[in-house]
Amino acid sequence: MPGSLFPQDFLWGGAIAANQAEGACFEGGKGLSIADVIPYGANRHPVKMGIEKRFKLRDDEYYPSHLAIDFYHQYKRDIALMAEMGFSVFRTSIAWSRLFPRGDEVTPNPEGIAYYLDLFNECKKYHIEPLVTLCHFDVPMHLVTEYGSWRDRKMIDFFVTYAKACFEAFDGIVKYWLTFNEINLLLHTPFSSSGLVFEEGENSEQVKYQAAHHQLVASALATKIAHEVNAQNQVGCMLAGGGYYPWSPKPEDVWAAMEKDRENLFFIDVQVRGYYPAYAQRIFRENKVTLLVTEEDEQILKNTVDFVSFSYYASRCASADMGDGTNLSINAAQSLSSPYIKQSEWGWGIDPLGLRLTANMLYDRYQKPLFLVENGLGAHDKLNEDGEIIDDYRTDYHRSHIQALGDAIADGIPIMGYISWGCIDLVSASTGEMSKRYGFVYVDKDDQGAGSLTRIRKKSFWWYKKVIASHGNDLY
Ligand code: BG6
């Protein structure tokens, strides 16, 4: 659109993930995945952290992913809603265990392929580009119980077989790919992000960094194969973003903030540059980590990504002594509560300028096109007497963040698109709640799994439709 801050080919849309939306956990030949054994309630946190083993389902627990929002059956209606808002991109993930129920098979489950072909073609029918994540908190459970998940090198081959099957089956339909969602969360929530469980007394840092290495090699190999299958394919890495502010100008606090940033950027440094950053050796040394890296691995890592995608919900804050203030967990990362930043109902800071800062920092560091693939506000929504949801707080959040992204574009950064998280209400990854809602579309379901699953357009639905129609010019 002439005069718009956003480039002509800028993509607008929303995102979901298979494990938080599809449900149909035992249909279509799907195998059990890590998300399916993570319960709602008090046991959720220790299971997500890999502290408590949950290899089998229990009768006394509720597992939100089993039904989720039933997107598996309702996707045609849901995609039509996204098309009604004018989406030009729809981000979802493939459930690895729908294609490879155990994970170590050599050929994919045809029913799984057929399902995703239908889904992606449905998007194309409305001229919506699918942006597909291969692994969004979703590892087949068999790979966990048989191989210890990503701690085993064999995972590289299993993942590559899976990735290749996807690139071939959806060739010409899907062009934008992400390998691992929020790859840096492996360090923060090792089971829910990567299927890692720890034995008592073992060096968990050793396990995590070796697993990270296997993922980085698998990601690089998948990137290479994506390009071989179709030179048009574009592959991105995906960072759980949000930079750290120092708690004070004290040099030690500034250093602490840089250290925290590096913990996350470590992954992206490898995926963009093709080799480990210099500071990695010190991290390994200090954590008594001995990384097994072959010469072949080093060559493979040189297959770098085409673009850098990231999620941004909130900025974070660090000090030399993290005991200085109230501790928060923001998208699984530890943070101090900043007096300058308002918080959501779940304690995630609302900081649009932090988005502009993050985008600038990422571009200065990598000089690759950026793609904001998750941004949104988790909030309690209430139906009023007329059955409507007046969610102006959500509109305010998106408006200020789209403005900040526009500012980042004006700063000279190439940004491929804006993707809201949870364009339709879905299961929260951190808490398993339904009541932490992000959508422009409401789904009638509660935290215990009861509800009609009816979809209702919220007030923000009409707002986002207008934003997209005006190509970001009309944000009110
Ligand atoms: C990101 C994930 O961590 O943030 C999503 O990629 C997740 O899967 C989203 O849902 C929001 O987090 P939460 O915990 O509020 O669902």
Coordinates of N, CA, C and O in Angstrom, one line a residue, residues 266-400:
F266 N 23.1 -17.7 22.1 CA 24.0 -18.8 21.8 C 23.6 -19.6 20.7 O 24.3 -19.9 19.7
F267 N 22.3 -20.0 20.7 CA 21.7 -20.9 19.7 C 21.7 -20.2 18.3 O 22.0 -20.7 17.3
I268 N 21.2 -19.0 18.3 CA 21.0 -18.2 17.1 C 22.4 -17.8 16.5 O 22.5 -17.8 15.3
D269 N 23.3 -17.6 17.4 CA 24.7 -17.3 16.9 C 25.2 -18.4 16.0 O 25.8 -18.2 15.0
V270 N 24.9 -19.7 16.5 CA 25.4 -20.8 15.7 C 24.5 -21.0 14.4 O 25.1 -21.2 13.3
Q271 N 23.2 -20.8 14.5 CA 22.4 -21.0 13.4 C 22.6 -20.0 12.3 O 22.3 -20.3 11.1
V272 N 23.0 -18.8 12.7 CA 23.2 -17.7 11.7 C 24.6 -17.7 11.2 O 24.9 -17.5 10.0
R273 N 25.6 -17.9 12.1 CA 27.0 -17.7 11.7 C 27.6 -19.0 11.2 O 28.6 -19.0 10.5
G274 N 27.1 -20.2 11.7 CA 27.6 -21.5 11.3 C 28.7 -22.0 12.1 O 29.4 -23.0 11.8
Y275 N 29.0 -21.4 13.3 CA 30.0 -21.9 14.2 C 29.7 -21.4 15.6 O 28.9 -20.4 15.7
Y276 N 30.3 -22.0 16.6 CA 30.1 -21.6 18.0 C 30.7 -20.3 18.3 O 31.9 -20.0 17.9
P277 N 30.0 -19.4 19.0 CA 30.7 -18.1 19.4 C 31.8 -18.3 20.4 O 31.8 -19.3 21.1
A278 N 32.7 -17.4 20.4 CA 33.9 -17.5 21.3 C 33.5 -17.7 22.7 O 34.1 -18.5 23.4
Y279 N 32.5 -17.0 23.2 CA 32.1 -17.1 24.6 C 31.6 -18.5 25.0 O 31.5 -18.8 26.2
A280 N 31.2 -19.3 24.0 CA 30.7 -20.6 24.3 C 31.7 -21.5 25.1 O 31.3 -22.2 26.0
Q281 N 32.9 -21.4 24.8 CA 34.0 -22.2 25.4 C 34.0 -21.9 26.9 O 34.1 -22.8 27.7
R282 N 33.8 -20.7 27.3 CA 33.8 -20.3 28.7 C 32.5 -20.9 29.4 O 32.6 -21.4 30.5
I283 N 31.4 -20.8 28.7 CA 30.2 -21.4 29.3 C 30.4 -22.8 29.5 O 30.0 -23.4 30.6
F284 N 30.9 -23.5 28.5 CA 31.2 -25.0 28.7 C 32.1 -25.3 29.9 O 31.8 -26.1 30.7
R285 N 33.2 -24.5 29.9 CA 34.2 -24.7 31.0 C 33.5 -24.5 32.3 O 33.7 -25.4 33.2
E286 N 32.8 -23.4 32.5 CA 32.3 -23.1 33.8 C 31.2 -24.1 34.2 O 30.9 -24.3 35.4
N287 N 30.6 -24.7 33.2 CA 29.5 -25.7 33.6 C 30.0 -27.1 33.5 O 29.2 -28.0 33.5
K288 N 31.3 -27.3 33.4 CA 31.9 -28.6 33.3 C 31.3 -29.4 32.1 O 30.9 -30.6 32.3
V289 N 31.1 -28.8 31.0 CA 30.5 -29.4 29.8 C 31.6 -29.8 28.9 O 32.5 -28.9 28.5
T290 N 31.7 -31.0 28.4 CA 32.6 -31.4 27.4 C 31.7 -31.8 26.2 O 31.0 -32.8 26.2
L291 N 31.8 -31.0 25.2 CA 30.9 -31.2 24.0 C 31.5 -32.1 23.0 O 32.7 -31.9 22.6
L292 N 30.8 -33.1 22.6 CA 31.3 -33.9 21.5 C 30.9 -33.4 20.2 O 29.7 -33.4 19.8
V293 N 31.8 -32.8 19.4 CA 31.6 -32.2 18.1 C 32.5 -32.9 17.1 O 33.7 -32.8 17.3
T294 N 32.0 -33.5 16.1 CA 32.8 -34.1 15.1 C 33.2 -33.0 14.0 O 32.6 -32.0 13.9
E295 N 34.2 -33.4 13.3 CA 34.6 -32.5 12.2 C 33.5 -32.4 11.2 O 33.3 -31.3 10.6
E296 N 32.8 -33.5 11.0 CA 31.7 -33.4 10.0 C 30.6 -32.5 10.6 O 30.0 -31.7 9.8
D297 N 30.4 -32.5 11.9 CA 29.4 -31.6 12.5 C 29.7 -30.1 12.1 O 28.9 -29.3 11.8
E298 N 31.0 -29.9 12.3 CA 31.5 -28.5 12.0 C 31.2 -28.0 10.6 O 30.8 -26.9 10.4
Q299 N 31.3 -29.0 9.7 CA 31.0 -28.7 8.3 C 29.5 -28.5 8.1 O 29.0 -27.5 7.5
I300 N 28.7 -29.3 8.8 CA 27.3 -29.3 8.6 C 26.7 -27.9 9.2 O 25.8 -27.3 8.6
L301 N 27.3 -27.5 10.3 CA 26.8 -26.3 10.9 C 26.9 -25.0 10.0 O 26.2 -24.0 10.2
K302 N 27.7 -25.2 8.9 CA 27.9 -24.0 8.0 C 26.6 -23.8 7.1 O 26.6 -22.9 6.4
N303 N 25.7 -24.7 7.2 CA 24.4 -24.5 6.5 C 23.5 -23.6 7.3 O 22.8 -24.1 8.1
T304 N 23.7 -22.4 7.1 CA 23.0 -21.4 8.0 C 21.6 -21.0 7.5 O 21.3 -21.3 6.3
V305 N 20.9 -20.4 8.3 CA 19.4 -20.1 8.0 C 19.3 -18.9 7.1 O 20.2 -18.1 7.0
D306 N 18.1 -18.8 6.5 CA 17.8 -17.6 5.6 C 17.3 -16.4 6.3 O 17.5 -15.3 5.8
F307 N 16.6 -16.6 7.4 CA 16.1 -15.5 8.2 C 16.0 -15.8 9.6 O 16.2 -17.0 10.0
V308 N 15.9 -14.8 10.4 CA 15.8 -15.0 11.9 C 14.4 -14.7 12.4 O 14.0 -13.5 12.2
S309 N 13.7 -15.7 12.9 CA 12.4 -15.4 13.4 C 12.5 -15.4 14.9 O 13.4 -16.0 15.5
F310 N 11.6 -14.7 15.5 CA 11.6 -14.6 17.0 C 10.2 -14.4 17.5 O 9.3 -13.9 16.8
S311 N 10.0 -14.8 18.8 CA 8.8 -14.4 19.5 C 9.2 -13.2 20.4 O 10.3 -13.1 20.9
Y312 N 8.2 -12.4 20.6 CA 8.4 -11.3 21.6 C 7.1 -11.0 22.3 O 6.1 -10.7 21.7
Y313 N 7.2 -11.2 23.6 CA 6.1 -10.9 24.5 C 6.4 -9.8 25.4 O 5.6 -8.9 25.7
A314 N 7.7 -9.9 25.9 CA 8.1 -9.0 27.0 C 9.6 -8.8 27.0 O 10.3 -9.7 26.5
S315 N 10.0 -7.7 27.6 CA 11.5 -7.6 27.9 C 11.8 -8.3 29.2 O 10.8 -8.7 29.9
R316 N 13.0 -8.3 29.6 CA 13.4 -8.9 30.9 C 14.4 -8.1 31.5 O 15.0 -7.2 30.9
C317 N 14.7 -8.4 32.8 CA 15.6 -7.5 33.5 C 16.5 -8.4 34.4 O 16.0 -9.4 35.0
A318 N 17.8 -8.1 34.5 CA 18.7 -9.0 35.2 C 19.7 -8.1 36.1 O 20.0 -7.0 35.7
S319 N 20.1 -8.7 37.2 CA 21.1 -8.0 38.0 C 22.2 -9.1 38.4 O 22.0 -10.3 38.2
A320 N 23.3 -8.6 38.9 CA 24.4 -9.5 39.3 C 23.9 -10.4 40.4 O 24.3 -11.6 40.5
D321 N 23.0 -9.9 41.2 CA 22.4 -10.7 42.3 C 20.9 -10.8 42.0 O 20.2 -9.8 42.3
M322 N 20.4 -11.9 41.4 CA 19.0 -11.9 41.0 C 18.1 -11.9 42.2 O 16.9 -11.9 42.1
G323 N 18.7 -11.9 43.4 CA 17.8 -11.7 44.6 C 17.5 -10.3 44.9 O 16.8 -10.0 45.9
D324 N 17.9 -9.3 44.0 CA 17.7 -7.9 44.3 C 16.2 -7.5 44.3 O 15.8 -6.5 44.8
G325 N 15.4 -8.2 43.5 CA 14.0 -7.8 43.4 C 13.1 -9.0 43.3 O 13.5 -10.1 43.5
T326 N 11.8 -8.7 42.9 CA 10.9 -9.8 42.7 C 11.2 -10.6 41.5 O 11.5 -10.1 40.4
N327 N 11.3 -11.9 41.6 CA 11.6 -12.7 40.4 C 10.3 -13.2 39.7 O 9.4 -13.6 40.3
L328 N 10.4 -13.1 38.4 CA 9.3 -13.5 37.5 C 9.8 -14.5 36.6 O 11.0 -14.7 36.3
S329 N 8.8 -15.3 36.0 CA 9.2 -16.2 35.0 C 8.5 -15.7 33.7 O 7.3 -15.8 33.7
I330 N 9.2 -15.2 32.8 CA 8.6 -14.6 31.6 C 9.0 -15.5 30.4 O 10.1 -15.6 30.1
N331 N 8.0 -16.2 29.9 CA 8.2 -17.1 28.8 C 9.4 -18.0 29.2 O 10.3 -18.2 28.4
A332 N 9.3 -18.6 30.3 CA 10.2 -19.6 30.9 C 11.6 -19.0 31.3 O 12.4 -19.8 31.8
A333 N 11.8 -17.7 31.0 CA 13.1 -17.2 31.4 C 13.0 -16.4 32.7 O 12.0 -15.6 32.9
Q334 N 14.0 -16.5 33.5 CA 14.0 -15.8 34.8 C 14.2 -14.3 34.6 O 15.0 -13.9 33.7
S335 N 13.5 -13.4 35.3 CA 13.6 -12.0 35.2 C 13.3 -11.3 36.5 O 12.5 -11.8 37.3
L336 N 13.8 -10.1 36.7 CA 13.4 -9.3 37.8 C 12.2 -8.4 37.3 O 12.1 -8.1 36.2
S337 N 11.4 -8.1 38.3 CA 10.3 -7.2 38.0 C 10.7 -5.8 37.9 O 11.2 -5.2 38.9
S338 N 10.6 -5.2 36.7 CA 11.1 -3.8 36.6 C 10.0 -2.8 37.0 O 8.8 -2.9 36.6
P339 N 10.4 -1.8 37.8 CA 9.5 -0.8 38.2 C 8.9 0.1 37.1 O 8.0 0.8 37.2
Y340 N 9.6 0.1 35.9 CA 9.2 0.9 34.8 C 8.2 0.3 33.9 O 7.8 0.9 32.9
I341 N 7.9 -1.0 34.1 CA 7.2 -1.8 33.1 C 5.9 -2.4 33.7 O 6.0 -3.1 34.7
K342 N 4.8 -2.1 33.1 CA 3.5 -2.7 33.5 C 3.5 -4.1 33.2 O 4.2 -4.6 32.3
Q343 N 2.7 -4.9 33.9 CA 2.7 -6.3 33.7 C 1.3 -6.8 33.3 O 0.3 -6.3 33.7
S344 N 1.3 -7.9 32.6 CA 0.1 -8.6 32.2 C -0.4 -9.3 33.5 O 0.3 -9.4 34.5
E345 N -1.6 -9.9 33.4 CA -2.1 -10.7 34.6 C -1.2 -11.8 35.0 O -1.4 -12.4 36.0
W346 N -0.4 -12.3 34.0 CA 0.5 -13.4 34.3 C 2.0 -12.9 34.6 O 2.9 -13.7 34.6
G347 N 2.1 -11.6 34.8 CA 3.4 -11.0 35.2 C 4.4 -10.9 34.1 O 5.6 -10.7 34.3
W348 N 3.9 -10.9 32.8 CA 4.8 -10.7 31.7 C 4.8 -9.2 31.4 O 3.7 -8.6 31.2
G349 N 5.9 -8.6 31.4 CA 6.0 -7.1 31.2 C 5.5 -6.7 29.8 O 5.7 -7.3 28.8
I350 N 4.8 -5.5 29.8 CA 4.3 -5.0 28.5 C 5.2 -3.8 28.1 O 5.1 -2.8 28.7
D351 N 6.0 -4.1 27.1 CA 7.1 -3.2 26.8 C 7.3 -3.1 25.3 O 8.2 -3.7 24.8
P352 N 6.5 -2.3 24.6 CA 6.7 -2.2 23.1 C 8.0 -1.7 22.7 O 8.6 -2.2 21.7
L353 N 8.6 -0.8 23.4 CA 9.9 -0.3 23.0 C 10.9 -1.4 23.1 O 11.9 -1.5 22.3
G354 N 10.7 -2.3 24.0 CA 11.6 -3.5 24.1 C 11.6 -4.3 22.8 O 12.6 -4.9 22.5
L355 N 10.5 -4.3 22.1 CA 10.4 -5.0 20.8 C 11.3 -4.3 19.8 O 12.1 -4.9 19.1
R356 N 11.2 -3.0 19.8 CA 12.1 -2.2 18.8 C 13.6 -2.5 19.2 O 14.4 -2.7 18.3
L357 N 13.9 -2.5 20.5 CA 15.3 -2.7 20.9 C 15.7 -4.1 20.5 O 16.8 -4.3 20.0
T358 N 14.8 -5.1 20.7 CA 15.2 -6.5 20.4 C 15.5 -6.6 18.9 O 16.4 -7.2 18.4
A359 N 14.6 -6.0 18.1 CA 14.7 -6.1 16.6 C 16.0 -5.5 16.2 O 16.8 -6.0 15.4
N360 N 16.3 -4.3 16.8 CA 17.6 -3.6 16.4 C 18.8 -4.4 16.8 O 19.8 -4.6 16.1
M361 N 18.7 -5.0 18.0 CA 19.9 -5.8 18.5 C 20.1 -7.0 17.6 O 21.2 -7.3 17.2
L362 N 19.0 -7.7 17.2 CA 19.1 -8.9 16.4 C 19.6 -8.5 15.0 O 20.5 -9.2 14.4
Y363 N 19.2 -7.4 14.5 CA 19.6 -7.1 13.1 C 21.1 -6.6 13.1 O 21.9 -6.9 12.3
D364 N 21.4 -5.8 14.2 CA 22.9 -5.4 14.3 C 23.8 -6.6 14.4 O 24.9 -6.6 13.9
R365 N 23.3 -7.6 15.1 CA 24.1 -8.8 15.3 C 24.2 -9.7 14.1 O 25.2 -10.3 13.8
Y366 N 23.1 -9.8 13.3 CA 23.0 -10.9 12.3 C 22.9 -10.4 10.9 O 23.1 -11.1 9.9
Q367 N 22.4 -9.2 10.7 CA 22.1 -8.7 9.3 C 21.4 -9.7 8.4 O 21.7 -9.9 7.3
K368 N 20.4 -10.3 9.0 CA 19.5 -11.2 8.3 C 18.1 -10.7 8.4 O 17.7 -10.1 9.4
P369 N 17.2 -10.9 7.4 CA 15.8 -10.5 7.6 C 15.2 -11.1 8.9 O 15.5 -12.2 9.2
L370 N 14.4 -10.3 9.5 CA 13.8 -10.7 10.7 C 12.3 -11.0 10.5 O 11.7 -10.5 9.6
F371 N 11.8 -11.9 11.3 CA 10.3 -12.2 11.2 C 9.8 -12.4 12.6 O 10.3 -13.2 13.3
L372 N 8.9 -11.5 12.9 CA 8.3 -11.6 14.3 C 7.1 -12.6 14.2 O 6.1 -12.3 13.6
V373 N 7.3 -13.8 14.7 CA 6.4 -14.9 14.5 C 5.5 -15.2 15.7 O 4.7 -16.1 15.6
E374 N 5.6 -14.4 16.7 CA 4.7 -14.6 17.9 C 4.7 -13.3 18.7 O 5.8 -12.8 19.0
N375 N 3.6 -12.7 18.9 CA 3.4 -11.6 19.8 C 2.0 -11.5 20.2 O 1.1 -11.7 19.4
G376 N 1.7 -11.3 21.5 CA 0.3 -11.2 21.9 C 0.2 -11.1 23.5 O 1.2 -11.1 24.2
L377 N -1.0 -10.9 23.9 CA -1.3 -10.7 25.3 C -2.2 -11.8 25.8 O -3.3 -12.0 25.3
G378 N -1.7 -12.6 26.8 CA -2.5 -13.6 27.5 C -3.4 -12.8 28.5 O -2.8 -12.1 29.4
A379 N -4.7 -13.0 28.4 CA -5.6 -12.3 29.3 C -6.8 -13.1 29.6 O -7.2 -14.0 28.8
H380 N -7.5 -12.8 30.7 CA -8.8 -13.4 31.0 C -9.8 -12.6 30.2 O -9.9 -11.4 30.3
D381 N -10.6 -13.3 29.4 CA -11.7 -12.6 28.6 C -13.0 -13.0 29.2 O -13.2 -14.2 29.6
K382 N -13.9 -12.1 29.3 CA -15.3 -12.4 29.8 C -16.3 -12.0 28.8 O -16.2 -11.0 28.1
L383 N -17.3 -12.9 28.6 CA -18.4 -12.6 27.7 C -19.3 -11.7 28.4 O -19.6 -11.9 29.6
N384 N -19.8 -10.6 27.8 CA -20.7 -9.7 28.4 C -22.2 -10.2 28.2 O -22.3 -11.3 27.7
E385 N -23.1 -9.5 28.7 CA -24.5 -9.9 28.7 C -25.0 -10.2 27.3 O -25.9 -11.0 27.0
D386 N -24.4 -9.5 26.3 CA -24.8 -9.7 24.9 C -24.0 -10.8 24.2 O -24.0 -11.0 23.0
G387 N -23.2 -11.5 25.1 CA -22.3 -12.6 24.5 C -21.1 -12.1 23.7 O -20.6 -12.9 22.9
E388 N -20.7 -10.9 24.0 CA -19.6 -10.3 23.2 C -18.3 -10.3 24.1 O -18.5 -10.2 25.4
I389 N -17.2 -10.2 23.5 CA -15.9 -10.0 24.3 C -15.3 -8.7 23.8 O -14.9 -8.6 22.7
I390 N -15.3 -7.8 24.8 CA -14.8 -6.4 24.5 C -13.3 -6.4 25.0 O -13.1 -6.1 26.2
D391 N -12.4 -6.7 24.2 CA -11.0 -6.9 24.6 C -10.1 -5.8 24.2 O -9.1 -6.0 23.5
D392 N -10.4 -4.6 24.6 CA -9.6 -3.4 24.2 C -8.2 -3.5 24.7 O -7.3 -3.0 24.1
Y393 N -8.0 -4.2 25.8 CA -6.6 -4.4 26.4 C -5.8 -5.1 25.3 O -4.6 -4.8 25.2
R394 N -6.4 -6.1 24.6 CA -5.6 -6.8 23.6 C -5.3 -6.0 22.4 O -4.2 -6.0 21.9
T395 N -6.3 -5.2 22.0 CA -6.1 -4.3 20.9 C -4.9 -3.3 21.2 O -4.1 -3.0 20.4
D396 N -5.0 -2.8 22.4 CA -3.9 -1.8 22.9 C -2.6 -2.4 22.8 O -1.6 -1.8 22.3
Y397 N -2.5 -3.7 23.2 CA -1.2 -4.4 23.2 C -0.7 -4.5 21.8 O 0.5 -4.2 21.5
H398 N -1.5 -5.0 20.9 CA -1.1 -5.3 19.6 C -0.7 -4.0 18.9 O 0.3 -3.9 18.1
R399 N -1.6 -3.0 19.1 CA -1.3 -1.7 18.4 C 0.1 -1.2 18.8 O 0.8 -0.8 17.9
S400 N 0.4 -1.1 20.1 CA 1.7 -0.6 20.5 C 2.8 -1.4 20.0 O 3.9 -0.8 19.6

